[in-house]
Coordinates of C-alpha atoms in Angstrom, one line a residue:
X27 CA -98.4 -54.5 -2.3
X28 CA -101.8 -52.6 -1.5
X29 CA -102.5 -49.4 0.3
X30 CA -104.8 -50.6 2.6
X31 CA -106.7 -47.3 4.2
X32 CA -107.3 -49.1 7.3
X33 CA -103.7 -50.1 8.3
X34 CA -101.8 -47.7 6.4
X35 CA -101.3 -43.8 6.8
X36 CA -101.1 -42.4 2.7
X37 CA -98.0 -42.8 1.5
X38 CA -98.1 -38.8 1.1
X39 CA -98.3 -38.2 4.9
X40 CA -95.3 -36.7 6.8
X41 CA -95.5 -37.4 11.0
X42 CA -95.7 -34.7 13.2
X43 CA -91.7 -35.5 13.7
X44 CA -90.6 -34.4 10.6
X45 CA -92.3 -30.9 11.3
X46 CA -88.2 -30.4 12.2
X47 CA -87.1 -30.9 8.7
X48 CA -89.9 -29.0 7.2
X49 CA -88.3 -25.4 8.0
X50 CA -85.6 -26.4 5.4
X51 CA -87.7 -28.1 2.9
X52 CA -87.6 -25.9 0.4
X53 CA -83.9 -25.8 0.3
X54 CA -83.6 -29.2 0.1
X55 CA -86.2 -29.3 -2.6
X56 CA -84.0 -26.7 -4.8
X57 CA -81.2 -29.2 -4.3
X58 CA -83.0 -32.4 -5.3
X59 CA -81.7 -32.4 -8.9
X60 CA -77.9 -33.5 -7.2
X61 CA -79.5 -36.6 -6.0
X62 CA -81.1 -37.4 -9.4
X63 CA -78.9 -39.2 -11.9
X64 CA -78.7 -37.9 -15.5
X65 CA -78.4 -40.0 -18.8
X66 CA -75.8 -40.4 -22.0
X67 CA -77.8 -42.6 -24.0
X68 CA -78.7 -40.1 -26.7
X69 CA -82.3 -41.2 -26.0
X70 CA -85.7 -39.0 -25.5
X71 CA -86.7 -38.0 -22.4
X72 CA -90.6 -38.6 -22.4
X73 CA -91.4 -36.3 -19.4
X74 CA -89.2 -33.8 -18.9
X75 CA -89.4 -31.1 -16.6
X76 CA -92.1 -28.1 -17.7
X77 CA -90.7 -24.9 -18.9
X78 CA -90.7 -23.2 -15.2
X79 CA -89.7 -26.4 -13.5
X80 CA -86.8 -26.3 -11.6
X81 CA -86.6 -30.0 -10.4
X82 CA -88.0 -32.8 -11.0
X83 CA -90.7 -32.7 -8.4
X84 CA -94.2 -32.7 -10.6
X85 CA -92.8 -34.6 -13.7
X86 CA -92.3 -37.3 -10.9
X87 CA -96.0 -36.7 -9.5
X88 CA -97.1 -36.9 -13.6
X89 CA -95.6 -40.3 -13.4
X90 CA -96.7 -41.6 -10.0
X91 CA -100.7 -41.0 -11.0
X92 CA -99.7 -41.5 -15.2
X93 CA -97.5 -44.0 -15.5
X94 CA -98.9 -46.2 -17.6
X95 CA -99.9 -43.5 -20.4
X96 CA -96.5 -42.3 -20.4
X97 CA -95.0 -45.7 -21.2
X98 CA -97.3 -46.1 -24.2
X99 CA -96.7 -42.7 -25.3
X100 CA -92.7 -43.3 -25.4
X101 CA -92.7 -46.4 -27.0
X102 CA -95.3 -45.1 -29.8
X103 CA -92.7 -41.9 -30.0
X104 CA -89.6 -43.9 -30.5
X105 CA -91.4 -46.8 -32.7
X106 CA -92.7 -43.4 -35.1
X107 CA -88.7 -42.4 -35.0
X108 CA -86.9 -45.5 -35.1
X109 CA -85.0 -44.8 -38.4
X110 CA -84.0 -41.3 -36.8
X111 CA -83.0 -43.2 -33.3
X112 CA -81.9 -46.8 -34.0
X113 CA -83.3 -48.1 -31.1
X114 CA -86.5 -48.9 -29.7
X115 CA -85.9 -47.2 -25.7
X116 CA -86.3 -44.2 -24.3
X117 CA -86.3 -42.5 -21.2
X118 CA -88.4 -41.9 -18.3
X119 CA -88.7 -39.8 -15.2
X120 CA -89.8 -42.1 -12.3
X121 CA -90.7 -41.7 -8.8
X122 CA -86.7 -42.9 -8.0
X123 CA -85.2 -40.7 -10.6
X124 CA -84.6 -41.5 -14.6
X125 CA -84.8 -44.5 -16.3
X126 CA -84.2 -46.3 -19.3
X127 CA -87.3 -47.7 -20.5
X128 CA -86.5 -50.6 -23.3
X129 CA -89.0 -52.3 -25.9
X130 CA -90.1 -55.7 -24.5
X131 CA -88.4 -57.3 -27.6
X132 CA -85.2 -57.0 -26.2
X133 CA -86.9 -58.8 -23.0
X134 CA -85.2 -62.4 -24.3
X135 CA -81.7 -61.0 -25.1
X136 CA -81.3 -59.1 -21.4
X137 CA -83.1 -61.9 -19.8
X138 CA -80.0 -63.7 -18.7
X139 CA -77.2 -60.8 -18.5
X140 CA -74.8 -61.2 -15.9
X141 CA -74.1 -57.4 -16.5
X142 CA -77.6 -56.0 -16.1
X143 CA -77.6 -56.1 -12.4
X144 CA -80.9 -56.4 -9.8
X145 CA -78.7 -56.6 -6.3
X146 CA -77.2 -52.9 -7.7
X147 CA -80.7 -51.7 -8.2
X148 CA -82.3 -53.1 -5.3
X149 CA -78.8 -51.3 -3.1
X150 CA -79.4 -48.0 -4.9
X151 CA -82.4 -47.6 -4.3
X152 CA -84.0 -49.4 -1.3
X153 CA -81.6 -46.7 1.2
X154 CA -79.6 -49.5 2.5
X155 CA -77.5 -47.5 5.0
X156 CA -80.3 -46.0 6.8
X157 CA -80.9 -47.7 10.1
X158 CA -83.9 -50.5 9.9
X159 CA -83.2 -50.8 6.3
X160 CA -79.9 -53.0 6.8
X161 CA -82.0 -55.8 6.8
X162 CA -82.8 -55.4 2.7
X163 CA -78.3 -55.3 2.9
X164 CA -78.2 -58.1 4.9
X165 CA -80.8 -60.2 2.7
X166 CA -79.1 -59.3 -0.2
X167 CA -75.5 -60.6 1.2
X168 CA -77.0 -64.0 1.7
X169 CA -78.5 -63.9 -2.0
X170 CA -77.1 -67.5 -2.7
X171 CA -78.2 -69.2 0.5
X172 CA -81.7 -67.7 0.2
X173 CA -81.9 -68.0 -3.5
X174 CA -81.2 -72.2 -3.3
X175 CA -83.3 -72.7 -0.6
X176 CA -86.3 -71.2 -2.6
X177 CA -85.0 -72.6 -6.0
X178 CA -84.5 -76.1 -4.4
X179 CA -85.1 -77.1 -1.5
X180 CA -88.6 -75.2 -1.3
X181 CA -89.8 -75.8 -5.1
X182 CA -88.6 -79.3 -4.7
X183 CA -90.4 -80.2 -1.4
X184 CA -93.8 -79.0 -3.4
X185 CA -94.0 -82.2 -5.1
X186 CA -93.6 -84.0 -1.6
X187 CA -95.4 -83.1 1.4
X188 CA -96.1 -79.1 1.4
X189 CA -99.0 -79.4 -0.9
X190 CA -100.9 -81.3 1.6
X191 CA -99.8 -79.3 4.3
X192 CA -100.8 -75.7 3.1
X193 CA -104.1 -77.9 2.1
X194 CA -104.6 -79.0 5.6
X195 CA -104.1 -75.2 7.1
X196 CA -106.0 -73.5 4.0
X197 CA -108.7 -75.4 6.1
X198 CA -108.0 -73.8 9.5
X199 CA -107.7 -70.2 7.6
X200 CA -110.9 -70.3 6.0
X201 CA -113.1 -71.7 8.9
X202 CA -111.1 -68.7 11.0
X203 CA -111.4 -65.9 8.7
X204 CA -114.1 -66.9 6.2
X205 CA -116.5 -69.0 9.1
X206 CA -118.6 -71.8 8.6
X207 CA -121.6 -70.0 8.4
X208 CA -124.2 -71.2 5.7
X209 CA -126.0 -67.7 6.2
X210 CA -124.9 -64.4 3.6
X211 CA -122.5 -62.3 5.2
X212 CA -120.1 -59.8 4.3
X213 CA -116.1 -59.5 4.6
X214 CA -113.5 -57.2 3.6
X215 CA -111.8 -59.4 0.8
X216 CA -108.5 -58.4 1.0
X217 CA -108.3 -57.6 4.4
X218 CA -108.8 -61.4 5.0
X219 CA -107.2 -62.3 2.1
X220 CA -103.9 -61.2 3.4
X221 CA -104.5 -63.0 6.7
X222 CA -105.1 -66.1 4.8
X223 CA -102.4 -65.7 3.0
X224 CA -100.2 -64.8 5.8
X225 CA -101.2 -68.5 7.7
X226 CA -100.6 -70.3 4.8
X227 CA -97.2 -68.7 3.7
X228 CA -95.8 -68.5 7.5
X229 CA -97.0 -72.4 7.9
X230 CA -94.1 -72.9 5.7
X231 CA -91.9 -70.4 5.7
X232 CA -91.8 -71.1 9.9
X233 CA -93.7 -74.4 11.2
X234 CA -97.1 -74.8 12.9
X235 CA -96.1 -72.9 16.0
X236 CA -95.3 -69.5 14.2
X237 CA -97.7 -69.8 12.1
X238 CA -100.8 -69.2 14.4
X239 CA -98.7 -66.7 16.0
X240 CA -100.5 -63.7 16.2
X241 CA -98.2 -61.2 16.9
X242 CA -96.1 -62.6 13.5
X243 CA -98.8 -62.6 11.4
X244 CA -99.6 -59.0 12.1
X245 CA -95.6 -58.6 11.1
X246 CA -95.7 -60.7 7.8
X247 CA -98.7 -58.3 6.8
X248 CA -97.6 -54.8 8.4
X249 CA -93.5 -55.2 7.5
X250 CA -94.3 -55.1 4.1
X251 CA -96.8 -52.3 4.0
X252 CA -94.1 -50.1 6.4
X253 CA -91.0 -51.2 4.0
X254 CA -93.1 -49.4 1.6
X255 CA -94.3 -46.5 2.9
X256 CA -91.2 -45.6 4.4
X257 CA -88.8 -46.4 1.3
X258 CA -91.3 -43.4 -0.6
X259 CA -91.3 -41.3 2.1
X260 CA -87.5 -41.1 2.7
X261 CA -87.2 -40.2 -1.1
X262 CA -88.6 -36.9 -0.6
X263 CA -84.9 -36.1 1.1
X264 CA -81.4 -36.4 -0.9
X265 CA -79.9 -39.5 0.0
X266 CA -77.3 -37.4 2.9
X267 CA -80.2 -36.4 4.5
X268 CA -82.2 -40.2 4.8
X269 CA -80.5 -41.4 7.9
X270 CA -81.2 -38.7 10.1
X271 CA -84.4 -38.0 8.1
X272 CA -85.4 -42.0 9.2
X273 CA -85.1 -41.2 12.8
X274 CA -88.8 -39.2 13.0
X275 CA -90.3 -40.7 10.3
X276 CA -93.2 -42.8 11.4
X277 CA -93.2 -45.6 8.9
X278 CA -89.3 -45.6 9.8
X279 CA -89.9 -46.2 13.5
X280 CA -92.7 -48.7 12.7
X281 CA -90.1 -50.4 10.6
X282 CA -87.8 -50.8 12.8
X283 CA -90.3 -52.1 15.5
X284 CA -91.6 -54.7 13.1
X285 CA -87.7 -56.1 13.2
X286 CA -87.1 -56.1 17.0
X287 CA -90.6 -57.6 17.2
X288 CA -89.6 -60.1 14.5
X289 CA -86.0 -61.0 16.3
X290 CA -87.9 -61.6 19.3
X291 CA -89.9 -64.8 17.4
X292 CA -87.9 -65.9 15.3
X293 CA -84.4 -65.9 16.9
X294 CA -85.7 -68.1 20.3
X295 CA -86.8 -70.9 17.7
X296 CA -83.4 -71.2 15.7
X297 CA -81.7 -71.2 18.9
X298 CA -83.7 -74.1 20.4
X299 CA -83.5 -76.0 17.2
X300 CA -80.0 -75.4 17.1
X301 CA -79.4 -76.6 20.4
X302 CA -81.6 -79.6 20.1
X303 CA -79.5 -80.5 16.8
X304 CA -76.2 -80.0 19.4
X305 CA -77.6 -82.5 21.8
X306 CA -78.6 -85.3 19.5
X307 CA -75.0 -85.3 18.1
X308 CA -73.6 -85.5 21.4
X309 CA -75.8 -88.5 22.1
X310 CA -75.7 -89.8 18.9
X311 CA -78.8 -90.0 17.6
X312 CA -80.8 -88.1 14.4
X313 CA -81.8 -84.7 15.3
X314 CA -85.4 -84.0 14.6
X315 CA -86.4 -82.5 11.2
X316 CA -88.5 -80.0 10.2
X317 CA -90.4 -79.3 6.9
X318 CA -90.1 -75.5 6.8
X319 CA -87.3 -72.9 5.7
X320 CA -86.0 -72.4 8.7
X321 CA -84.6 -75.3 8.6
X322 CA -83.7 -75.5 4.9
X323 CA -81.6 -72.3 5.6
X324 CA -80.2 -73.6 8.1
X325 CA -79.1 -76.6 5.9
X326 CA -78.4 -74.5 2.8
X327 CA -76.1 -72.2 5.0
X328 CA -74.3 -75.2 6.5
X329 CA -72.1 -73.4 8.8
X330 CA -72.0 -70.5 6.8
X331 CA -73.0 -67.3 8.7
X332 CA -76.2 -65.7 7.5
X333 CA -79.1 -63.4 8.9
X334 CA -82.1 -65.8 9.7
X335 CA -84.8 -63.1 10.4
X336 CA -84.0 -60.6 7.3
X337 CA -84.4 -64.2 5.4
X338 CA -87.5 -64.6 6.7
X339 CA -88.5 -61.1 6.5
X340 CA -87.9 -61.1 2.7
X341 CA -89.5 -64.0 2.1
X342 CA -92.6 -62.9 4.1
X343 CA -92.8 -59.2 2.0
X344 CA -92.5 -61.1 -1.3
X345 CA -95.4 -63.7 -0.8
X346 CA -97.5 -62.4 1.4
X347 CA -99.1 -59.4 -0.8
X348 CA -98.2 -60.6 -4.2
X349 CA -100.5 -63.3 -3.0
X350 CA -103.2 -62.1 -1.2
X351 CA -103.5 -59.9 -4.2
X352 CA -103.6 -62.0 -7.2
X353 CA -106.2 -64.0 -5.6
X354 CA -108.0 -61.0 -4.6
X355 CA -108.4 -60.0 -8.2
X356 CA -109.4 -63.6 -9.1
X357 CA -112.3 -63.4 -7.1
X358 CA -113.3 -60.0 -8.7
X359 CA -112.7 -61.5 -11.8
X360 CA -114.7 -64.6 -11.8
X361 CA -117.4 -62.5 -9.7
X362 CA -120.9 -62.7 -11.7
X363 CA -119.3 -65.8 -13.9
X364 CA -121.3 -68.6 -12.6
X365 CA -121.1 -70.9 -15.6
X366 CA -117.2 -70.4 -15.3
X367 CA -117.3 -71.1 -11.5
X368 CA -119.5 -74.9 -11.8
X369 CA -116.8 -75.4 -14.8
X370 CA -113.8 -74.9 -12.5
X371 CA -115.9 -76.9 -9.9
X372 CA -116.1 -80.0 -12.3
X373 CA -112.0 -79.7 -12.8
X374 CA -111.4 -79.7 -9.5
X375 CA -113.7 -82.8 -8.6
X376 CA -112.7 -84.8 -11.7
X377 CA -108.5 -84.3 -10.4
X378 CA -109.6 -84.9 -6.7
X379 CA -111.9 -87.6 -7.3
X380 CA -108.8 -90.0 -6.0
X381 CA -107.0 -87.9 -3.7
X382 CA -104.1 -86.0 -4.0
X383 CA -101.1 -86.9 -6.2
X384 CA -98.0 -85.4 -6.8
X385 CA -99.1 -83.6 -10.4
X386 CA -103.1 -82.8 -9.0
X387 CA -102.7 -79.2 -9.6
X388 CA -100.5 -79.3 -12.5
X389 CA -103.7 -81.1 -13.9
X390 CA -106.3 -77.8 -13.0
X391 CA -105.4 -76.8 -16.4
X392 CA -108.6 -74.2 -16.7
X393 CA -107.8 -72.7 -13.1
X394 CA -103.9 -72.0 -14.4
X395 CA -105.2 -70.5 -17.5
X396 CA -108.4 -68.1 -15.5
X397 CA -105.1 -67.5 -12.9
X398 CA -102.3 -66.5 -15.9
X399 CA -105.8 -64.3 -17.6
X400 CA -106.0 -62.3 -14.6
X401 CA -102.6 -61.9 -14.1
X402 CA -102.2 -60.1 -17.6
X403 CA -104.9 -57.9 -17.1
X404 CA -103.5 -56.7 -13.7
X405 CA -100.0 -57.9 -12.8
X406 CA -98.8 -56.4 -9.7
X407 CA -96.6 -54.0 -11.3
X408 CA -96.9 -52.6 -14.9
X409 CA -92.9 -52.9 -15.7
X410 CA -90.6 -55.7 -15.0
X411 CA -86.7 -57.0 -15.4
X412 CA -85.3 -54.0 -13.0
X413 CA -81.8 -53.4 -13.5
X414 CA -78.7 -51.9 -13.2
X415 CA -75.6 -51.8 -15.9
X416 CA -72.5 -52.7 -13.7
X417 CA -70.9 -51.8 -17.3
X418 CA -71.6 -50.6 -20.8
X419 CA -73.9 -52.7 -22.7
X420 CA -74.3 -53.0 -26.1
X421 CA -77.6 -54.9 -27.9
X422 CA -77.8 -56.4 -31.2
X423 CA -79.0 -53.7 -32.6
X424 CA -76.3 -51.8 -31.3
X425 CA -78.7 -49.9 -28.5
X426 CA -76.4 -48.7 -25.6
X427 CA -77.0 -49.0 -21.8
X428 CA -74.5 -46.7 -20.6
X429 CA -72.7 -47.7 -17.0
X430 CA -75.1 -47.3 -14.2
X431 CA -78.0 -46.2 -16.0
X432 CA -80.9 -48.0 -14.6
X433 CA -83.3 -49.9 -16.9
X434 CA -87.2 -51.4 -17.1
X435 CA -89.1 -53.2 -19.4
X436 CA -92.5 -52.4 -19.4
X437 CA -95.7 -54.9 -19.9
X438 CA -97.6 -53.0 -22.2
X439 CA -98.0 -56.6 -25.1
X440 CA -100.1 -57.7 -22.0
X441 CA -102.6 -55.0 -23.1
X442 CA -101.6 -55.2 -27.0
X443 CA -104.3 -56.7 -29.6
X444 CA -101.3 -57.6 -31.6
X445 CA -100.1 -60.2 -28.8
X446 CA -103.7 -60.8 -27.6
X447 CA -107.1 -60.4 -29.2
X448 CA -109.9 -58.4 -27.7
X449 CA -106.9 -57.4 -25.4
X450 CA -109.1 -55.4 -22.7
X451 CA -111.3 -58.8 -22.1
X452 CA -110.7 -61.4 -19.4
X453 CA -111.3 -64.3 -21.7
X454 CA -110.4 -67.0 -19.2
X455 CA -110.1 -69.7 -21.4
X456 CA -106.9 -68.1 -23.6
X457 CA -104.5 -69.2 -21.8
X458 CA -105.5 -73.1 -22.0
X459 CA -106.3 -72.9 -25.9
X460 CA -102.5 -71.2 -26.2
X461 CA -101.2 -73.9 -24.3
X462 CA -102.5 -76.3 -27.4
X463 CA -100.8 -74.5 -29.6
X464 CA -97.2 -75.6 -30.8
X465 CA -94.9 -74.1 -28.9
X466 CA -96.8 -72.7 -26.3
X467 CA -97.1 -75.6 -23.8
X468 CA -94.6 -74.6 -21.8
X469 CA -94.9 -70.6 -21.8
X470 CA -98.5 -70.4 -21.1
X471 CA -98.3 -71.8 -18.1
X472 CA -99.5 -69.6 -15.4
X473 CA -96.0 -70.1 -13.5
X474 CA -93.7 -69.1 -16.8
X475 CA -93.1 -66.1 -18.2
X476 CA -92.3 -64.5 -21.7
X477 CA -91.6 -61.6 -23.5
X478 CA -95.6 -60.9 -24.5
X479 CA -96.1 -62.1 -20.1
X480 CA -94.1 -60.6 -17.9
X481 CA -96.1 -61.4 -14.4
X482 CA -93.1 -63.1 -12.8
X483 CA -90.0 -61.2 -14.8
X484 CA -88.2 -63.1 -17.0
X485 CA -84.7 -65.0 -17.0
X486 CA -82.1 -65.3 -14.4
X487 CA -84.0 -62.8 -11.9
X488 CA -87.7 -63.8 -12.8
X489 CA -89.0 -64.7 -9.2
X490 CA -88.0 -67.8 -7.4
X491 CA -90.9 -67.9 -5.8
X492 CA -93.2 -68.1 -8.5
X493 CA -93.6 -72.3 -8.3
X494 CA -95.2 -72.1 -4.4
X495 CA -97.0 -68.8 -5.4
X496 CA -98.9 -70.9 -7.9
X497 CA -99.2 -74.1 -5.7
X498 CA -100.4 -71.5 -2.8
X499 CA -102.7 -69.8 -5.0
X500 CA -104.4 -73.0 -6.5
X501 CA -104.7 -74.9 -3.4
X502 CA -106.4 -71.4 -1.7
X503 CA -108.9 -71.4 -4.9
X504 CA -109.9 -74.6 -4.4
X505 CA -110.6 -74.7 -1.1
X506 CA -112.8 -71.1 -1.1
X507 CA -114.6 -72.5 -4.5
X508 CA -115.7 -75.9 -3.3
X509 CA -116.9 -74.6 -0.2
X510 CA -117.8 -71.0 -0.8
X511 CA -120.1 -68.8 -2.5
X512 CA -119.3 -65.6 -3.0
X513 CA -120.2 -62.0 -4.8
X514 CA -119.2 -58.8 -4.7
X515 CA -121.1 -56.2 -2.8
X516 CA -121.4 -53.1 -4.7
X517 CA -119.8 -52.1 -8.3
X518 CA -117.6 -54.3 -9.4
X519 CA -113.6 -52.8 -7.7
X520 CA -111.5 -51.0 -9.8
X521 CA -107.5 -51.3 -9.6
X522 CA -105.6 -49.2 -7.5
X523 CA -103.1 -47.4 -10.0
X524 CA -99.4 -46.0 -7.5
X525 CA -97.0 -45.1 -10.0
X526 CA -96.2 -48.2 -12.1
X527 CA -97.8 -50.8 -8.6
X528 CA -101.7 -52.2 -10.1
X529 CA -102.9 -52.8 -6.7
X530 CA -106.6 -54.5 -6.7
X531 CA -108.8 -52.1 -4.7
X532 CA -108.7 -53.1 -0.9
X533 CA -111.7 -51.5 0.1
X534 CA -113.7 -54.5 -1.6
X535 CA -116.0 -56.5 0.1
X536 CA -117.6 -59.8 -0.9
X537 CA -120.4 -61.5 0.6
X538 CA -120.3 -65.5 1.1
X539 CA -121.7 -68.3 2.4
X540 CA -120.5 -71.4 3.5
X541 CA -122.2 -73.9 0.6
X542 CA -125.1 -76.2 1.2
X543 CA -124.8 -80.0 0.3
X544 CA -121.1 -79.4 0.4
X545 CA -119.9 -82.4 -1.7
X546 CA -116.6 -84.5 0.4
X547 CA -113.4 -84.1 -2.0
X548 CA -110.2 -84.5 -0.5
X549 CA -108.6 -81.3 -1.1

């Protein structure tokens, strides 16, 4: 997620409607600690509130701008008094109350607990019975439809056809957004990164009609920048207060626009298809298919009732940034690299030189390892495996997670010399020399995760999306490096730091050209 300055107010900002709840703010501010839950576990609490605080307020500003300091410092405190404590976790006050923050070695034994819940932290916590938030509920209740779709139908369907068809419309994007001109010029990277992004996601996700949909694409970019901004906002109030709090709220009311507007799209198609489908059983003929989720829903569901749009809506906010910002911070990355650039040039002619097969970018084994390098660096968030105890848990080491105590992991062996030398360089190579390694073929992949790389989670909840996210991301890289150039204007960007979110900086621009002598591969 980035907080773009040109479509987003900061997160900070109240609208002039809440200037009604401000005349009791302070009240409700002396009240906050009820709506923050409290802890059992015996553990340290690694910012507690200041001698003259009264609530948590400021320790939660120390952790929104510190975050990352404050994880180190906890796990260096309870790693000096591990013989006093027994376990290797502590806890944290976050932006959405306290935590318990565990050592990423217990990453593999949580990985697959049915106990350790993300639906309960994704209810508590994303204000699911304030109006234009129902739709996070709704997605949630259809968990298994949406879940198998991505898990099969969509990762399956990668090997097919999709490849060739987010190939075909990474061409459309790029002449749109990126231009055919041979000339320098200059672009705001991630503003047009996100459009790309957008096209190519929503080409699946919807068909070829959506997908050049203007008034969508603005949704799959703005929804997830207003789901957000107002899920912060509304924290500022206890949770009795959210619903009516949600009704002059800006980013509330933008919110719920961006789902009437998305209704409006969405719901018209399924309801022709559906009909369509009716007819050709009446006259008994095969109903025309489709190669996008909204039909694989649709097949997945099978008569089961489910909420089409909030599908879509959820699957829009989870690729659509994560996306558009890991390739962002690619480009910074191999910015200046020009030897590294010609060598991923030479990968990518040597697997095209044919055409396109079924394993081609399982083959870019340099651009998977430069992709899973950056990704270590600056994942999208700096903690991972969210979760929730639906009941006591006890660890090997006999570490309790008390009932309803929430829980992270944090990513700090991504920045640890002990996991990875000269930890703080982008060595873009490490990844593909690991993979040589025994035991590391399969882990180093850009797509899998581990303990030591956390960039997708980890076990039953690591993201389903992660296999098309890395098709996506390939197929866009190989289309902007064999017929781009491209450097940054200005000092190289630096990451955005919200809390525990590692945004890469939006305000980046890169100038390109398109290249001369362009050499005919068929991407």
């Amino acid at each position: 997620m980035e907080l773009n300055a040109d479509n987003v107010e900061h997160v900070s900002y109240l609208g002039t409607g809440t200037w009604l709840l401000l005349i009791p703010v302070a009240f409700i501010l002396l009240f906050q600690w009820r709506d923050a839950p409290t802890t059992h576990n015996g553990l340290p609490l690694i910012n507690a509130k200041g001698r003259f605080e009264f609530i948590d307020l400021l320790a939660k500003k120390r952790f929104i701008t510190n975050a990352q300091d404050l994880l180190k410092a906890g796990l260096k405190k309870v790693h000096r008094l591990i013989e006093h404590l027994k376990a290797s976790a502590f806890n944290i006050i976050t932006e959405n109350g306290i935590m318990m923050v565990l050592d990423p070695k217990y990453a593999e034994e949580i990985r697959n607990s049915k106990t350790l819940s993300l639906r309960k932290t994704l209810i508590e916590d994303m204000h699911v019975n304030v109006p234009g938030f129902e739709q996070q509920m709704q997605a949630l209740e259809d968990d298994e439809i949406f879940q198998t779709t991505l898990k099969t139908k969509l990762t399956r369907n990668l090997a097919e056809d999709l490849n060739e068809v987010l190939s075909q419309e990474a061409t459309v994007a790029l002449q749109e957004h990126w231009t055919d001109n041979h000339e320098w010029h200059e672009i705001p990277l991630s503003r047009t990164m996100l459009k790309i992004i957008a096209q190519l996601s929503s080409r699946v996700f919807l068909g070829d009609k959506i997908c050049h949909n203007p008034k969508w694409l603005r949704i799959s970019v703005d929804y997830s920048i207003d789901l957000f901004q107002a899920t912060f906002e509304l924290r500022i109030y206890p949770r009795f207060l959210r619903p009516f709090a949600s009704k002059f709220q800006p980013s509330c009311r933008r919110l719920r626009a961006d789902i009437r507007e998305a209704k409006s799209i969405i719901e018209p198609v399924i309801e022709e298809r559906r009909k369509a489908k009716a007819r050709a059983k009446q006259e008994g003929r095969d109903p025309e298919r489709y190669d996008d989720t909204i039909e694989w829903l649709e097949d997945v569901a099978n008569g089961r009732q489910y909420n089409p749009v909030s599908a879509q809506l959820l699957l829009s906010s989870a690729a659509v940034h994560t996306s558009s910002d890991m390739l962002t911070q690619v480009l910074y990355d191999l910015n200046g690299r020009e030897e590294l650039i010609e060598a991923l040039r030479d990968e990518i002619r040597l697997v095209f030189k044919n055409g396109w097969e079924r394993s081609s970018l399982a083959k870019l084994r340099l651009m998977d390892s430069v992709l899973k390098e950056s990704q270590r660096l600056k994942p999208i968030s700096s903690v991972s495996m969210r979760r929730m105890a639906e009941a006591p848990v006890t660890l090997s080491d006999g570490t309790i997670i008390p009932k309803d105590c929430k829980i992270i992991v944090p990513c700090l062996r991504h920045w640890d010399e002990k996991y990875y030398p000269d930890p703080d360089t982008f060595i873009p190579d490490r990844f593909l020399k690991l993979r040589q390694e025994p035991g590391y073929e399969h882990t180093a992949a850009f797509q899998n995760s581990s303990p030591d790389h956390l960039g997708f989670g980890l076990g039953r909840h690591a993201c389903p999306g992660r296999f098309f996210a890395a098709n996506e991301i390939k197929l866009a890289l190989c289309h902007i490096l064999m017929k781009y150039e491209f450097k940054v204007v200005g000092k190289r960007p630096e990451t955005i730091v919200f809390g525990t979110m590692l945004a890469a900086d939006p305000n980046g621009v890169l100038a390109i050209r398109r290249r001369e002598g362009e050499e005919h591969i068929r991407l």
